[in-house]
Short mmCIF file of C-alpha atoms and ligand atoms in Angstrom, two decimals:
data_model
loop_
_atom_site.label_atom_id
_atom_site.label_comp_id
_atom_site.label_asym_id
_atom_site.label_seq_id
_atom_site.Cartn_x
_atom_site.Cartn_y
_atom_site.Cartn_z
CA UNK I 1 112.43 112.11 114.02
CA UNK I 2 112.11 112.22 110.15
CA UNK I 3 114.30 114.09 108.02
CA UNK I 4 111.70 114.48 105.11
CA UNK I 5 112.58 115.75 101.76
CA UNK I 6 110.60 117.28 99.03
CA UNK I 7 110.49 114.17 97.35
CA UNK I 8 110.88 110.58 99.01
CA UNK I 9 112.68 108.31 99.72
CA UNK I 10 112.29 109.79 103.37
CA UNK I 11 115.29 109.15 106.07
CA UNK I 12 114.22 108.50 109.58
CA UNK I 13 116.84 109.48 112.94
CA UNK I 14 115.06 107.42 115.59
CA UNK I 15 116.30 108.87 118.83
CA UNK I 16 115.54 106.39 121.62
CA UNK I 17 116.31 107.89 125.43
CA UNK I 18 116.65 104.18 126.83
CA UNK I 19 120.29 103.02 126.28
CA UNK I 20 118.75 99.81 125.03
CA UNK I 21 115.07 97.84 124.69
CA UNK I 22 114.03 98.44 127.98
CA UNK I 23 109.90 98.33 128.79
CA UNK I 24 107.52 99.30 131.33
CA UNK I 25 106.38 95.69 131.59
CA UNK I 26 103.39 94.06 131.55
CA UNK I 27 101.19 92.72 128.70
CA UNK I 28 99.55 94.40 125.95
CA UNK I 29 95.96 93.71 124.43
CA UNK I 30 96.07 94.42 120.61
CA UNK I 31 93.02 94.70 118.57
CA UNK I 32 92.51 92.88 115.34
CA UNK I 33 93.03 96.47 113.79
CA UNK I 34 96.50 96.99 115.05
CA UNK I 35 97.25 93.53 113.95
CA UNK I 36 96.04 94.88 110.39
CA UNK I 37 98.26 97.82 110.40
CA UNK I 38 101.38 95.64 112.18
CA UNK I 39 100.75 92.78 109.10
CA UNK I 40 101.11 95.70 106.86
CA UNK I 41 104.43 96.92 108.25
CA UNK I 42 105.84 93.14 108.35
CA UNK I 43 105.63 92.55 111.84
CA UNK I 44 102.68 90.93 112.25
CA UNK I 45 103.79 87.29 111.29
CA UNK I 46 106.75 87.80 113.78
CA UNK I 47 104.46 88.83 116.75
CA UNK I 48 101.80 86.18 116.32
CA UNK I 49 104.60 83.42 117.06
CA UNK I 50 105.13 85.34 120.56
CA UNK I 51 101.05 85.78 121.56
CA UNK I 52 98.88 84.62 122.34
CA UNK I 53 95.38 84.62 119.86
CA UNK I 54 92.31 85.49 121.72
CA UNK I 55 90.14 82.84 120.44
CA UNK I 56 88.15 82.90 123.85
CA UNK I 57 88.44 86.81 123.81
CA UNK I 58 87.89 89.20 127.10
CA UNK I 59 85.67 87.48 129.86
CA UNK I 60 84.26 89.90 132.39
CA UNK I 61 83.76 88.05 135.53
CA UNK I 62 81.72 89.04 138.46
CA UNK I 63 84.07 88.22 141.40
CA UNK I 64 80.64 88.85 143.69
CA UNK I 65 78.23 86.11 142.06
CA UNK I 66 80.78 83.82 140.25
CA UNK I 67 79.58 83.98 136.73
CA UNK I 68 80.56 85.52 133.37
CA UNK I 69 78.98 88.84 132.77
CA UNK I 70 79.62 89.28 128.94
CA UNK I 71 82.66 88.57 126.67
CA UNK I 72 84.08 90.37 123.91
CA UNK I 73 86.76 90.28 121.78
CA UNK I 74 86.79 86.99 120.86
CA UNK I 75 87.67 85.36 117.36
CA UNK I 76 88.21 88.32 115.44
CA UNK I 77 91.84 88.28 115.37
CA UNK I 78 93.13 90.36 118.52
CA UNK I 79 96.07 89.11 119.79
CA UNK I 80 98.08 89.20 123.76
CA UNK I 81 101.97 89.42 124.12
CA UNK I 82 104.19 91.02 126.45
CA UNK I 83 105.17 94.56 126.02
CA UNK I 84 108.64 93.80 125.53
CA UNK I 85 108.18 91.15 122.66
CA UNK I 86 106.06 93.71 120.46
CA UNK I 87 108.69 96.54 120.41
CA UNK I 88 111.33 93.70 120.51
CA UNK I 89 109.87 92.94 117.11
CA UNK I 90 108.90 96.41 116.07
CA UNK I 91 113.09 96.48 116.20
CA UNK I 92 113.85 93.50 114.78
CA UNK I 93 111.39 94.22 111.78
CA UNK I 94 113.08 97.47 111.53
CA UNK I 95 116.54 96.74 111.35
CA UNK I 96 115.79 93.55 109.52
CA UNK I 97 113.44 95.21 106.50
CA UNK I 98 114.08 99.34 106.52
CA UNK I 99 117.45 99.65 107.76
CA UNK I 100 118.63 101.67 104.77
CA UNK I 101 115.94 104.16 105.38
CA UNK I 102 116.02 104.23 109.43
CA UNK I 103 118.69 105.23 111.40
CA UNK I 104 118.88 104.68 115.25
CA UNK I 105 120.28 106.50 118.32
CA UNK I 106 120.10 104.82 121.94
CA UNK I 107 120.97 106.94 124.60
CA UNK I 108 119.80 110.14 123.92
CA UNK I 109 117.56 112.78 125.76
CA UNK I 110 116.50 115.86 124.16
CA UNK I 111 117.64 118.60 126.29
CA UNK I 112 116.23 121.23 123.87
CA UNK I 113 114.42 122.07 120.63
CA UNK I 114 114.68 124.94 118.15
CA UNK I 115 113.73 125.76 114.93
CA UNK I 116 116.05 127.50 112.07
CA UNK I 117 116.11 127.85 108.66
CA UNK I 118 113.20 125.88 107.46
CA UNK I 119 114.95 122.94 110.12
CA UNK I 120 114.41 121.16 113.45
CA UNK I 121 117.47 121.66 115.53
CA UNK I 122 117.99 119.11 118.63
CA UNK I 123 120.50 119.50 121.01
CA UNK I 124 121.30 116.61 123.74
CA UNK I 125 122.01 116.19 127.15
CA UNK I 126 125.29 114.90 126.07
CA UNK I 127 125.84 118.25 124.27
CA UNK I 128 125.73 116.88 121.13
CA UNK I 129 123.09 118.31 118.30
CA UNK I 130 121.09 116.47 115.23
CA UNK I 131 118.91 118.88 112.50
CA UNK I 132 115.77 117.27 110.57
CA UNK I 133 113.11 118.82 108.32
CA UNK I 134 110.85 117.69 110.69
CA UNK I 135 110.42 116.35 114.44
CA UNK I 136 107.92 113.51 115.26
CA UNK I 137 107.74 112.86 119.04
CA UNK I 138 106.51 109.71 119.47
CA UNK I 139 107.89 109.60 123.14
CA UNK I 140 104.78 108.87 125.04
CA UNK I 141 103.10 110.59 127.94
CA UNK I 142 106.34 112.74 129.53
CA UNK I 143 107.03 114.23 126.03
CA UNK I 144 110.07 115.89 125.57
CA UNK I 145 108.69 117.21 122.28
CA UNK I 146 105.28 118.63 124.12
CA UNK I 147 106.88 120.04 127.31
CA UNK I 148 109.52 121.67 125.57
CA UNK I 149 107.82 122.91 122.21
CA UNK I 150 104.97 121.84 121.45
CA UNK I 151 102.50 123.16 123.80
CA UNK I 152 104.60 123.22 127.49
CA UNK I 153 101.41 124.34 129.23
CA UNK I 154 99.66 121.00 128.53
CA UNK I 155 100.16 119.19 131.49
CA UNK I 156 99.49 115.66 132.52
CA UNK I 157 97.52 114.76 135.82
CA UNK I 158 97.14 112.27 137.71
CA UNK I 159 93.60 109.77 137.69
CA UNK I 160 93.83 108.61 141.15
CA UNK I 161 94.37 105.01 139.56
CA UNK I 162 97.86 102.94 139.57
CA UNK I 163 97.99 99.44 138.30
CA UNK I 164 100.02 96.96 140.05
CA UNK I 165 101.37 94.02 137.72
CA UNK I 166 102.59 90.54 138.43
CA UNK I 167 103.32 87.22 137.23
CA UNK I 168 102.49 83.79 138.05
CA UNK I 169 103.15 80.00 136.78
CA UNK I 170 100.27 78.80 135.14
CA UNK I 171 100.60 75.28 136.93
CA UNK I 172 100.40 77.57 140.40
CA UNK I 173 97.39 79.30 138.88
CA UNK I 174 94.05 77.80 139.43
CA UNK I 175 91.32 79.91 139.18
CA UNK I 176 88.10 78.16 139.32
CA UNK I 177 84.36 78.48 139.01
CA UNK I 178 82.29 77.11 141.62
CA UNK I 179 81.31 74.27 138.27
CA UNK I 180 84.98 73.18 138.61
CA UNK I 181 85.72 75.05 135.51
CA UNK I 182 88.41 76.89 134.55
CA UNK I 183 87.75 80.93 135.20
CA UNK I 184 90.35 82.27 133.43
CA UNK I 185 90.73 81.04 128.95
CA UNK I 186 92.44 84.00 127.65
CA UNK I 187 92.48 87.11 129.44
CA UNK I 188 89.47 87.70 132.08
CA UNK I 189 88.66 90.92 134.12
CA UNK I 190 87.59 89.40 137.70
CA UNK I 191 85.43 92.61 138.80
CA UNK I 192 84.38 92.57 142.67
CA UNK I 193 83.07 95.99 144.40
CA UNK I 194 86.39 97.11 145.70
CA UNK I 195 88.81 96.62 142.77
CA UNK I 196 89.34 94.79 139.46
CA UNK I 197 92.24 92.11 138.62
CA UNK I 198 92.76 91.28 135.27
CA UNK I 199 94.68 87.54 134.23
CA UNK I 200 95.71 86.59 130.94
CA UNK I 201 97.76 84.39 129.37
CA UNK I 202 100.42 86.31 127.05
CA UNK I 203 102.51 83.98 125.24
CA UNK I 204 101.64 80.41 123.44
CA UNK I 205 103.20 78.08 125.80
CA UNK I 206 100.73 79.38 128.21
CA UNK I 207 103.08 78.57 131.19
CA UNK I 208 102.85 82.36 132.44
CA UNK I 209 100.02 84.31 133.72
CA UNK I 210 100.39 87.76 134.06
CA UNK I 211 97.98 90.03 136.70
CA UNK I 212 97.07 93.74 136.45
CA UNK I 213 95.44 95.31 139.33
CA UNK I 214 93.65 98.60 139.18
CA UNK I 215 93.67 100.04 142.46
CA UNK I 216 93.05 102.97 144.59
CA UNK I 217 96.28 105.28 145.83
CA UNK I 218 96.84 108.72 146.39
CA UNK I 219 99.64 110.75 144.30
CA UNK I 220 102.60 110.53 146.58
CA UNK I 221 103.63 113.84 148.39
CA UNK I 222 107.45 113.34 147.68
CA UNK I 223 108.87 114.11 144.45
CA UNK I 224 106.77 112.34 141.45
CA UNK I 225 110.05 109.70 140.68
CA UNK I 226 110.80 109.00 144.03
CA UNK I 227 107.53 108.80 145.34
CA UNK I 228 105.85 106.23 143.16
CA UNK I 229 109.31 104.31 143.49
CA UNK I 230 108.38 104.22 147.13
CA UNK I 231 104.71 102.97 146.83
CA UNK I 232 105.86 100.16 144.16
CA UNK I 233 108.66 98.69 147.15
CA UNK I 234 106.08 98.60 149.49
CA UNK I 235 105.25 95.59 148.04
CA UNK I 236 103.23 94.13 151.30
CA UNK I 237 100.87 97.03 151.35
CA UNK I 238 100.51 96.31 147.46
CA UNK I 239 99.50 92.65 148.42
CA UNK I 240 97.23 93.72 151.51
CA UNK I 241 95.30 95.89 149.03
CA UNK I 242 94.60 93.28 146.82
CA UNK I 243 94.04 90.89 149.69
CA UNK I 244 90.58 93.04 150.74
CA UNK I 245 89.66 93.19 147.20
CA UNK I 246 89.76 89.42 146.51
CA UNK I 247 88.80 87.38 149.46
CA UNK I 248 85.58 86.88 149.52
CA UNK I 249 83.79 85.50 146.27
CA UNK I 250 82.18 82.74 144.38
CA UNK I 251 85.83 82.71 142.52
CA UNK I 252 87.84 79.91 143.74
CA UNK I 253 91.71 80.47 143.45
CA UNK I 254 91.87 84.24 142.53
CA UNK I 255 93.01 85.28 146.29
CA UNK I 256 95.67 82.40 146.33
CA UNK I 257 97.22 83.20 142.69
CA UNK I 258 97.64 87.15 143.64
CA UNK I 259 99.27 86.10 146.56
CA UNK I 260 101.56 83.40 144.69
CA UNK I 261 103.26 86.18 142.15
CA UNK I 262 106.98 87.21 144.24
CA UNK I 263 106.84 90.95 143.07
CA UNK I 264 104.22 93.46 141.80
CA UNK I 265 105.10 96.07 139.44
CA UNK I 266 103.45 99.81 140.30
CA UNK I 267 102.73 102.08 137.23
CA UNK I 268 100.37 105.08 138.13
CA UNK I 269 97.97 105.92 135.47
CA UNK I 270 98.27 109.81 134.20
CA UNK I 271 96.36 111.04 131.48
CA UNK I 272 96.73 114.28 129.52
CA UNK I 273 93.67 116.86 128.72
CA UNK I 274 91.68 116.30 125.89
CA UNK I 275 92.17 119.36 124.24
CA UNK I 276 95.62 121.01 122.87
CA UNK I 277 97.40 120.85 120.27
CA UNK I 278 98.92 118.04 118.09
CA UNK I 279 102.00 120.44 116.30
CA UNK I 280 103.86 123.20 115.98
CA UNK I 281 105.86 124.65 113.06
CA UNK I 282 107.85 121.86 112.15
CA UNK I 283 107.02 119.39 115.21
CA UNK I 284 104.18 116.52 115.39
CA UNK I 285 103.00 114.48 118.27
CA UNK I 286 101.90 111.20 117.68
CA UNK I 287 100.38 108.41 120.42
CA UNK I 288 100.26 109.29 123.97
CA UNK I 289 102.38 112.34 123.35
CA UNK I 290 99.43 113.81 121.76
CA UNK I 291 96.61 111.85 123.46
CA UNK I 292 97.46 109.63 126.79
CA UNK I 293 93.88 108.12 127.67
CA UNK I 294 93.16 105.52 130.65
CA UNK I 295 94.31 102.02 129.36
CA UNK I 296 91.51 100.51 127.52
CA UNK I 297 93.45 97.82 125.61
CA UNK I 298 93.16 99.72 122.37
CA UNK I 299 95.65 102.79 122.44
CA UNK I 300 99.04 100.91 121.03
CA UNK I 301 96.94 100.13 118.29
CA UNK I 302 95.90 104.12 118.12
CA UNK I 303 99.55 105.12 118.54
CA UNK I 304 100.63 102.56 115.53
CA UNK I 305 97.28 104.31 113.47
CA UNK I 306 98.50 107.49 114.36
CA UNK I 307 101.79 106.71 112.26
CA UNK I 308 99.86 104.35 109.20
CA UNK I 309 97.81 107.90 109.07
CA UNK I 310 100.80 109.96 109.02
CA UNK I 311 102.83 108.26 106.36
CA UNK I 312 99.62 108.41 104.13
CA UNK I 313 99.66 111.51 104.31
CA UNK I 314 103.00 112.46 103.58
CA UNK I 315 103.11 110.05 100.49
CA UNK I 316 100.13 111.36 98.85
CA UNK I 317 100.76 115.13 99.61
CA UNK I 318 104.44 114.84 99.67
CA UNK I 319 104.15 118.60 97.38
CA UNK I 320 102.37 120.42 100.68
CA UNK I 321 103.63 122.17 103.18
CA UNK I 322 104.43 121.12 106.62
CA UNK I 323 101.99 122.90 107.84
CA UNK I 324 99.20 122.04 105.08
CA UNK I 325 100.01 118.04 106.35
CA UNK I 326 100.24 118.57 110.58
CA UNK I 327 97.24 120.37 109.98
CA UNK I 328 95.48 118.04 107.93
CA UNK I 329 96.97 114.97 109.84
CA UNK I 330 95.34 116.56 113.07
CA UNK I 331 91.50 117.81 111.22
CA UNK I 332 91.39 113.90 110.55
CA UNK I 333 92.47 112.49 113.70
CA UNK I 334 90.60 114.18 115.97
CA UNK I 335 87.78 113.47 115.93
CA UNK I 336 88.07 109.77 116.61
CA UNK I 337 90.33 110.17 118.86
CA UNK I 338 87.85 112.28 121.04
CA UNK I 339 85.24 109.36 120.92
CA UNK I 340 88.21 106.98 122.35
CA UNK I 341 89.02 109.52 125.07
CA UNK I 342 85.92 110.37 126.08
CA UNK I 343 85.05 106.19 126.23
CA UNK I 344 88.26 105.75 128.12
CA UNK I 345 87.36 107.93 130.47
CA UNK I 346 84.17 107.18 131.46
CA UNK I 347 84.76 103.33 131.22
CA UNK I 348 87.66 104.84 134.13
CA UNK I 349 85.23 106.57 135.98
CA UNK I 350 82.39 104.23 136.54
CA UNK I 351 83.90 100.94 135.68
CA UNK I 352 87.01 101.14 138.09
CA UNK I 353 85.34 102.38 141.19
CA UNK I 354 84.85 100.66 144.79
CA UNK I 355 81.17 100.34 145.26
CA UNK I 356 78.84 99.03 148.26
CA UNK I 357 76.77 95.45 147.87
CA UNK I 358 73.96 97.11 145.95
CA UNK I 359 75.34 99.00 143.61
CA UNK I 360 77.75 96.41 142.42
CA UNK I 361 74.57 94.55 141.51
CA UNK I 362 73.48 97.21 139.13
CA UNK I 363 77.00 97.96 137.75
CA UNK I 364 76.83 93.73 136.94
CA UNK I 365 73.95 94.87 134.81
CA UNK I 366 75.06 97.96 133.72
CA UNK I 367 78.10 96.18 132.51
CA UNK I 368 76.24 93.48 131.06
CA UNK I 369 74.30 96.13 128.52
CA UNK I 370 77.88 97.81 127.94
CA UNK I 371 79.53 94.79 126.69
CA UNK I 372 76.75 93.56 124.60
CA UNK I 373 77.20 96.48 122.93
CA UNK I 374 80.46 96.68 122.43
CA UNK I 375 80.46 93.48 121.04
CA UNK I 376 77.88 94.74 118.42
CA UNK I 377 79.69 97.21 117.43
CA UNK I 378 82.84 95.43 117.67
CA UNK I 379 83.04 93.92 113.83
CA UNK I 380 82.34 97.48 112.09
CA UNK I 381 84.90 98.94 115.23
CA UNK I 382 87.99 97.01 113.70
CA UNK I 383 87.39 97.29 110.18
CA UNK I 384 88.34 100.59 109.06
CA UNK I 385 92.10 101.27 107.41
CA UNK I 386 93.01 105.01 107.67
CA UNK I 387 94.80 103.97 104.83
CA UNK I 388 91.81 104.63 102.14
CA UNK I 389 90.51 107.75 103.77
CA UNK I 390 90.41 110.55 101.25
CA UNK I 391 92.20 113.30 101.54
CA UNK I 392 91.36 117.27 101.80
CA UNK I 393 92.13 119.79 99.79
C1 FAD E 401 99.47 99.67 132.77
C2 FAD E 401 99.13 99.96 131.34
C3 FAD E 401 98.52 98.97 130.57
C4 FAD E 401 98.24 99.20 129.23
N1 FAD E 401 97.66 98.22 128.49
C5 FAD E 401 97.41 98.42 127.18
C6 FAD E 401 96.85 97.38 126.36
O1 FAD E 401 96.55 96.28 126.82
N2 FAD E 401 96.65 97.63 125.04
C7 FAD E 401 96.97 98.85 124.49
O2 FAD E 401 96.76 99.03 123.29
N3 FAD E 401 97.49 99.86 125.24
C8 FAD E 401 97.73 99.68 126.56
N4 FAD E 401 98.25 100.68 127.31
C9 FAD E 401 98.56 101.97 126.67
C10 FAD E 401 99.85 101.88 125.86
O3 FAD E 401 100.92 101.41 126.68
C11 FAD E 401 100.24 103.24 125.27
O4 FAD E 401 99.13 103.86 124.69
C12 FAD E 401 101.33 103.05 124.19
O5 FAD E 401 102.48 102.45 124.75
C13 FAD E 401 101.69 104.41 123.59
O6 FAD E 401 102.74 104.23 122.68
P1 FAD E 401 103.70 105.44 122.37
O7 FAD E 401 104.67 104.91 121.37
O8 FAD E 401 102.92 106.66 122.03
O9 FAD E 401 104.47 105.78 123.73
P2 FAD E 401 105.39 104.87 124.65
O10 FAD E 401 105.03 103.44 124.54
O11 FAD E 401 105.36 105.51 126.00
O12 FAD E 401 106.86 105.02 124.03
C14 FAD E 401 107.57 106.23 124.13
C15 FAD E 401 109.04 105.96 123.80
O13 FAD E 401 109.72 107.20 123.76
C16 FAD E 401 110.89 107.13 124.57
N5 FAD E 401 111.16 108.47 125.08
C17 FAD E 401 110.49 109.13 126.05
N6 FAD E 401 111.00 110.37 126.23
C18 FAD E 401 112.02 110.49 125.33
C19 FAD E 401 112.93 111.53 125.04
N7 FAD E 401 112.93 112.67 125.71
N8 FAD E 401 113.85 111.33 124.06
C20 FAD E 401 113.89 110.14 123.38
N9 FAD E 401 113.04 109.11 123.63
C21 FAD E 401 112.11 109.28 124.60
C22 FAD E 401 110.55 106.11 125.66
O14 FAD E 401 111.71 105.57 126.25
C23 FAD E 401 109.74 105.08 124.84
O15 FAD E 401 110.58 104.17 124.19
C24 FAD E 401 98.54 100.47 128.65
C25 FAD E 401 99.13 101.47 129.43
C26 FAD E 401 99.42 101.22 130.77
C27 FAD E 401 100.03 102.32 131.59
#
């Protein structure tokens, strides 16, 4: 939540609904163009000391014939580190270097949103009430700022994917090709036909390797909460699931370290329609609360963009209206972000899906041609800086 004024300095009310750092989990892939944006803010330095650097990059593994399909990623500066070490330094870099500019609130859920006089009025669950000039809801894929302002009819749904997460000691962890060597260097996608497991290392001791699982499940009839709670404890159907997916291959290991981790993590991937919109009057989404996509290891680094766009275009047009800069903010995001949803999406579609003997043989291929040209495009990908984009009107 920013409380802008006509003319900067601008004072920030971060209202956080967590009563403390508290994460989903897991890892996070981040792309040599969030590392860019995060050196920028003063983070970066910080956050490299808890990755790890992909040097060896993604490897895409056919579980099926035991070799390396394609890799990408590699040596270009994209780092891996566990979700709750990047906001844990996001925080520390914020209290540390813009504390007299950012205030923060823990504890706090938005129980409803107004607007009056030219201001943003907020009032809490615990009844109490903060006014801004404007409202930025950066609160991911259950809004509060969507549902209850910004466009309420835009609802989420579910893909028929959840991801199941673990962690295992890398001295437990031996995943082998049928050479004797190692399968797994930084983070590698093991792809068989009925499921994918990704492993990666996360953090520069190495001694941890963290597992995400895409799998198959059905929305659970109970209430949403409760009923994805449910799935998640049932921790041996979790493991039985992964069991079918990994236990027969030219992979050596993979079956054994899945079944070494003590507890999986369930987290059900929703993703919002493409189309809706970004603001209203005085209130901007930003990230997933404007454009939750399938995971594709890129959209942290689309949610920090999102915000390196914004504040460029409230310093340079800091005389416009509110309305002049949402507008403008959302005519030049847009577009790209449609070519990362639609790409999300269909990698979703036709890259997690259970296939039969011959068909994983052509998605091998198939997969083959789409890394190779990802990887091509993967220099002139990275190197753009939203920063130096010119500005309309
Ligand atoms: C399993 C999985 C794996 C992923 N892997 C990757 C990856 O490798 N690389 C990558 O780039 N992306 C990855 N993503 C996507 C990435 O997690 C999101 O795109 C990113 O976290 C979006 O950031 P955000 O700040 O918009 O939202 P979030 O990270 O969801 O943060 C929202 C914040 O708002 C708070 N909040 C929510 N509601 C309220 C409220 N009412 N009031 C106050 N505060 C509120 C939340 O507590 C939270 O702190 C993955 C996603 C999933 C599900």
């Amino acid at each position: 939540m920013a409380s802008e004024q006509r003319t900067l300095p601008i004072r920030i009310t971060l209202v956080e609904l967590r009563p403390c750092l508290k994460t989903i989990g897991g890892t996070i892939n981040l792309t040599p163009l969030a590392m860019r944006y995060l050196d920028y803010l003063g983070a970066g330095t910080r956050l490299r000391r808890r990755s790890i650097i992909l040097d060896a990059g993604l490897d895409y593994i056919s579980f099926r014939t035991g070799r390396r399909i394609g890799n990408i990623w590699g040596g270009i500066g994209g780092v891996r580190v566990a979700r709750h070490d990047l906001v844990d330094v996001l925080l520390e870099t914020l209290v540390q270097e813009h504390s007299e500019v950012v205030e923060i609130h823990w504890n706090k859920r938005v129980a409803q949103i107004r607007e009056k006089s030219e201001k943003v009025v907020l009032k809490f669950e615990d009844g109490s009430r903060h006014s801004a000039d404007v409202l930025l809801g950066c609160d991911g894929l259950h809004s509060a700022a969507r549902r209850l302002w910004v466009e309420p009819d835009r609802k989420k749904s579910y893909t028929g994917r959840a991801i199941a997460m673990g962690w295992g000691k890398a001295k437990d962890v031996s995943m082998r090709f049928s050479s004797g060597d190692p399968a797994l260097r930084d983070t590698a996608i093991f792809s068989s036909p009925n499921g994918i497991l990704l492993a990666s290392y996360y953090e520069p001791t190495r001694t941890m390797v963290y597992f995400a699982h895409i799998m198959y499940m059905e929305e659970p009839k109970l209430d949403e909460r409760d009923g994805w709670k449910a799935a998640g404890d049932d921790q041996l159907r979790l493991k039985a699931d992964m069991s079918s997916c990994f236990k027969a291959g030219r992979v050596k290991g993979v079956l054994g370290a899945v079944e070494d981790c003590e507890k999986w993590d369930l987290y059900p991937v929703y993703v919002l329609p493409a189309e809706g919109r970004w603001y209203e009057g005085r209130v901007l989404l930003l990230g997933d609360a404007a454009h939750a996509m399938p995971p594709q290891g890129e959209s942290t680094g689309l949610a920090i963009e999102d915000a390196i766009l914004l504040a460029h275009i409230l310093r340079k047009r800091g005389s416009q209206t509110v309305e002049q800069m949402f507008s403008q903010f959302q005519a030049l995001r847009k577009p790209e972000i449609d070519k990362y949803y639609k790409d999300a999406m269909w990698a979703m579609q036709y890259g997690f899906q259970k296939r039969s003997w011959l068909s994983s043989i052509i998605m091998d291929w198939a997969i083959w041609v789409y890394l190779l040209l990802k990887r091509w495009r993967q220099q002139n990908h990275f190197d753009r800086d939203v920063r130096k984009l010119p500005l309309l009107g």
